[in-house]
Structure formats: structure tokens, C-alpha cells
Amino acid sequence: SFGVESVLGSVVPKDGCVLLLSNGAYGERAAKMCSYYEIPCIHVKQDYNKTPDANEAEELLKTHPEITHIMMIHSETTSGILNDIESIGKLAEAYGKVFIVDAMSSFAALPIDVAALGVDALIASSNKCLEGVPGMGFVIVNRDSLLASRGNSHSLALDLLAQYDYLQATGQW
């Protein structure tokens, strides 16, 4: 949750809008995070047994120019469904949107070529498919998206750019 919240709170600007495609509890939790941060969010909730529809997403991109970011869960563990990040990544690229993927339960188990899929921010955890210690989340962020996030965060501890700047200043990066 800290990883997801850090990305939403850092990468999405105060005047941004997230198109959130969800089909389970983790997408619903991301919508709640958007609400806490007062980030405008167009939340498309599918039934738990259905995958988000790329055609519906494209229609929303056409009719809602305020959308700046698209987010979805790769492997929704609520239902066990693997969502199609490839088609949504293509839409994000075609429409010039930042693409955020929660890959908590798929990273390191399934191939995810972040560059080829156009993923700008990927969120994962050590305790799922990496079989590491529980509680350690991490984020892989496109450098341009990270650098563009200055001033967005409502939190110091969850500000991805502030953490990056701090590590650089201390020589740890």
C-alpha cells in the first residue's frame, strides 16, 4: 500500500486525473487513495470476474481530455485474474498518458518489459513472487515521470522524488 500511495501521491500532479481500471479490491483501494489525496479519479469498476475493457478505456480517453494517468492492477489477487497491461499500455502511449501498473503479485513471476509496455511506474513488493521479506515495497519509475513530480507529493516520507534527491545528496544513489 505504501508503494501504491507513494506513486499516486508523487507522480500524479495536483491538477492531474487518473483513469483507474479495476476489477477487485486492490483497484478499489487505489481509488480510495485517490480520494484521500483529492486526486480526480475516473474509476471504472468491472465485476471481479471480468477484465478491464480496452475499448471502454479508449472511449473514456476520447471523452475525458482531463485524464493524465492510467492505472491498473496487473494480477488482481482478489479474483486471480491477470489483466491485459499490454493493450492498456498501448492506449496510454497513443494518448500520451502516464501508465501506472500495480504488479505486486506478478512482478518476477511473469515477464513485464516496462519499456516495451510503456509502463511509467511499476509498483511491486519483495514478499510476493520474489519470496523476500514481507513489508518491503518498491517502485520502478521512469526518470522523466519522476523528475516531473517535483512539488506533487502531500507527504515527505512517500515523496518519491524527495527520496531520490536525498539518496543522491548522501551519495547513496
PDB file of N, CA, C and O in Angstrom, residues 3-30:
ATOM      1  N   GLY A   3       3.732   1.672  -1.409  1.00  0.00           N
ATOM      2  CA  GLY A   3       4.229   1.859  -2.769  1.00  0.00           C
ATOM      3  C   GLY A   3       3.181   2.469  -3.673  1.00  0.00           C
ATOM      4  O   GLY A   3       3.453   3.414  -4.421  1.00  0.00           O
ATOM      5  N   VAL A   4       1.969   1.945  -3.621  1.00  0.00           N
ATOM      6  CA  VAL A   4       0.884   2.475  -4.454  1.00  0.00           C
ATOM      7  C   VAL A   4       0.603   3.916  -4.073  1.00  0.00           C
ATOM      8  O   VAL A   4       0.490   4.794  -4.933  1.00  0.00           O
ATOM      9  N   GLU A   5       0.518   4.170  -2.777  1.00  0.00           N
ATOM     10  CA  GLU A   5       0.227   5.525  -2.321  1.00  0.00           C
ATOM     11  C   GLU A   5       1.357   6.489  -2.696  1.00  0.00           C
ATOM     12  O   GLU A   5       1.099   7.639  -3.063  1.00  0.00           O
ATOM     13  N   SER A   6       2.605   6.033  -2.624  1.00  0.00           N
ATOM     14  CA  SER A   6       3.719   6.918  -2.980  1.00  0.00           C
ATOM     15  C   SER A   6       3.672   7.292  -4.459  1.00  0.00           C
ATOM     16  O   SER A   6       3.971   8.436  -4.814  1.00  0.00           O
ATOM     17  N   VAL A   7       3.297   6.351  -5.304  1.00  0.00           N
ATOM     18  CA  VAL A   7       3.216   6.669  -6.738  1.00  0.00           C
ATOM     19  C   VAL A   7       2.059   7.621  -7.009  1.00  0.00           C
ATOM     20  O   VAL A   7       2.232   8.642  -7.677  1.00  0.00           O
ATOM     21  N   LEU A   8       0.876   7.305  -6.491  1.00  0.00           N
ATOM     22  CA  LEU A   8      -0.272   8.189  -6.731  1.00  0.00           C
ATOM     23  C   LEU A   8      -0.013   9.581  -6.168  1.00  0.00           C
ATOM     24  O   LEU A   8      -0.296  10.585  -6.823  1.00  0.00           O
ATOM     25  N   GLY A   9       0.555   9.639  -4.961  1.00  0.00           N
ATOM     26  CA  GLY A   9       0.796  10.929  -4.326  1.00  0.00           C
ATOM     27  C   GLY A   9       1.961  11.707  -4.901  1.00  0.00           C
ATOM     28  O   GLY A   9       2.049  12.911  -4.722  1.00  0.00           O
ATOM     29  N   SER A  10       2.860  11.037  -5.613  1.00  0.00           N
ATOM     30  CA  SER A  10       4.039  11.709  -6.169  1.00  0.00           C
ATOM     31  C   SER A  10       3.911  11.972  -7.667  1.00  0.00           C
ATOM     32  O   SER A  10       4.165  13.083  -8.133  1.00  0.00           O
ATOM     33  N   VAL A  11       3.550  10.971  -8.415  1.00  0.00           N
ATOM     34  CA  VAL A  11       3.604  11.051  -9.879  1.00  0.00           C
ATOM     35  C   VAL A  11       2.419  11.821 -10.461  1.00  0.00           C
ATOM     36  O   VAL A  11       2.549  12.470 -11.491  1.00  0.00           O
ATOM     37  N   VAL A  12       1.274  11.758  -9.796  1.00  0.00           N
ATOM     38  CA  VAL A  12       0.087  12.458 -10.310  1.00  0.00           C
ATOM     39  C   VAL A  12       0.105  13.895  -9.786  1.00  0.00           C
ATOM     40  O   VAL A  12       0.086  14.109  -8.575  1.00  0.00           O
ATOM     41  N   PRO A  13       0.148  14.884 -10.671  1.00  0.00           N
ATOM     42  CA  PRO A  13       0.160  16.279 -10.212  1.00  0.00           C
ATOM     43  C   PRO A  13      -1.188  16.687  -9.611  1.00  0.00           C
ATOM     44  O   PRO A  13      -2.200  16.013  -9.806  1.00  0.00           O
ATOM     45  N   LYS A  14      -1.175  17.791  -8.897  1.00  0.00           N
ATOM     46  CA  LYS A  14      -2.390  18.258  -8.229  1.00  0.00           C
ATOM     47  C   LYS A  14      -3.525  18.539  -9.213  1.00  0.00           C
ATOM     48  O   LYS A  14      -4.689  18.452  -8.859  1.00  0.00           O
ATOM     49  N   ASP A  15      -3.181  18.870 -10.454  1.00  0.00           N
ATOM     50  CA  ASP A  15      -4.218  19.103 -11.466  1.00  0.00           C
ATOM     51  C   ASP A  15      -4.388  17.896 -12.394  1.00  0.00           C
ATOM     52  O   ASP A  15      -5.001  18.001 -13.444  1.00  0.00           O
ATOM     53  N   GLY A  16      -3.871  16.738 -11.980  1.00  0.00           N
ATOM     54  CA  GLY A  16      -3.974  15.522 -12.782  1.00  0.00           C
ATOM     55  C   GLY A  16      -5.294  14.809 -12.561  1.00  0.00           C
ATOM     56  O   GLY A  16      -6.094  15.180 -11.704  1.00  0.00           O
ATOM     57  N   CYS A  17      -5.510  13.784 -13.358  1.00  0.00           N
ATOM     58  CA  CYS A  17      -6.715  12.966 -13.258  1.00  0.00           C
ATOM     59  C   CYS A  17      -6.344  11.537 -13.644  1.00  0.00           C
ATOM     60  O   CYS A  17      -5.705  11.319 -14.674  1.00  0.00           O
ATOM     61  N   VAL A  18      -6.749  10.594 -12.820  1.00  0.00           N
ATOM     62  CA  VAL A  18      -6.417   9.189 -13.042  1.00  0.00           C
ATOM     63  C   VAL A  18      -7.611   8.443 -13.617  1.00  0.00           C
ATOM     64  O   VAL A  18      -8.720   8.533 -13.078  1.00  0.00           O
ATOM     65  N   LEU A  19      -7.367   7.720 -14.692  1.00  0.00           N
ATOM     66  CA  LEU A  19      -8.326   6.735 -15.182  1.00  0.00           C
ATOM     67  C   LEU A  19      -7.910   5.424 -14.530  1.00  0.00           C
ATOM     68  O   LEU A  19      -6.848   4.879 -14.839  1.00  0.00           O
ATOM     69  N   LEU A  20      -8.698   4.951 -13.576  1.00  0.00           N
ATOM     70  CA  LEU A  20      -8.381   3.750 -12.822  1.00  0.00           C
ATOM     71  C   LEU A  20      -9.263   2.612 -13.312  1.00  0.00           C
ATOM     72  O   LEU A  20     -10.487   2.668 -13.193  1.00  0.00           O
ATOM     73  N   LEU A  21      -8.624   1.604 -13.875  1.00  0.00           N
ATOM     74  CA  LEU A  21      -9.335   0.432 -14.386  1.00  0.00           C
ATOM     75  C   LEU A  21      -9.181  -0.679 -13.368  1.00  0.00           C
ATOM     76  O   LEU A  21      -8.064  -1.128 -13.104  1.00  0.00           O
ATOM     77  N   SER A  22     -10.283  -1.118 -12.778  1.00  0.00           N
ATOM     78  CA  SER A  22     -10.145  -2.103 -11.714  1.00  0.00           C
ATOM     79  C   SER A  22     -11.197  -3.206 -11.798  1.00  0.00           C
ATOM     80  O   SER A  22     -12.276  -3.021 -12.366  1.00  0.00           O
ATOM     81  N   ASN A  23     -10.833  -4.329 -11.204  1.00  0.00           N
ATOM     82  CA  ASN A  23     -11.741  -5.468 -11.119  1.00  0.00           C
ATOM     83  C   ASN A  23     -11.475  -6.251  -9.829  1.00  0.00           C
ATOM     84  O   ASN A  23     -11.469  -7.466  -9.831  1.00  0.00           O
ATOM     85  N   GLY A  24     -11.272  -5.512  -8.748  1.00  0.00           N
ATOM     86  CA  GLY A  24     -11.023  -6.182  -7.477  1.00  0.00           C
ATOM     87  C   GLY A  24     -10.718  -5.197  -6.363  1.00  0.00           C
ATOM     88  O   GLY A  24     -10.727  -3.977  -6.551  1.00  0.00           O
ATOM     89  N   ALA A  25     -10.421  -5.748  -5.221  1.00  0.00           N
ATOM     90  CA  ALA A  25     -10.210  -4.958  -4.006  1.00  0.00           C
ATOM     91  C   ALA A  25      -9.012  -4.019  -4.097  1.00  0.00           C
ATOM     92  O   ALA A  25      -9.029  -2.928  -3.521  1.00  0.00           O
ATOM     93  N   TYR A  26      -7.965  -4.415  -4.834  1.00  0.00           N
ATOM     94  CA  TYR A  26      -6.776  -3.567  -4.890  1.00  0.00           C
ATOM     95  C   TYR A  26      -6.998  -2.335  -5.744  1.00  0.00           C
ATOM     96  O   TYR A  26      -6.495  -1.245  -5.431  1.00  0.00           O
ATOM     97  N   GLY A  27      -7.780  -2.444  -6.787  1.00  0.00           N
ATOM     98  CA  GLY A  27      -8.171  -1.266  -7.557  1.00  0.00           C
ATOM     99  C   GLY A  27      -9.063  -0.355  -6.749  1.00  0.00           C
ATOM    100  O   GLY A  27      -8.932   0.878  -6.788  1.00  0.00           O
ATOM    101  N   GLU A  28      -9.963  -0.954  -5.985  1.00  0.00           N
ATOM    102  CA  GLU A  28     -10.842  -0.157  -5.134  1.00  0.00           C
ATOM    103  C   GLU A  28     -10.036   0.576  -4.061  1.00  0.00           C
ATOM    104  O   GLU A  28     -10.327   1.719  -3.717  1.00  0.00           O
ATOM    105  N   ARG A  29      -8.993  -0.066  -3.557  1.00  0.00           N
ATOM    106  CA  ARG A  29      -8.123   0.588  -2.565  1.00  0.00           C
ATOM    107  C   ARG A  29      -7.378   1.764  -3.203  1.00  0.00           C
ATOM    108  O   ARG A  29      -7.210   2.820  -2.582  1.00  0.00           O
ATOM    109  N   ALA A  30      -6.911   1.600  -4.439  1.00  0.00           N
ATOM    110  CA  ALA A  30      -6.249   2.707  -5.139  1.00  0.00           C
ATOM    111  C   ALA A  30      -7.214   3.875  -5.330  1.00  0.00           C
ATOM    112  O   ALA A  30      -6.813   5.041  -5.201  1.00  0.00           O
TER     113      ALA A  30
END
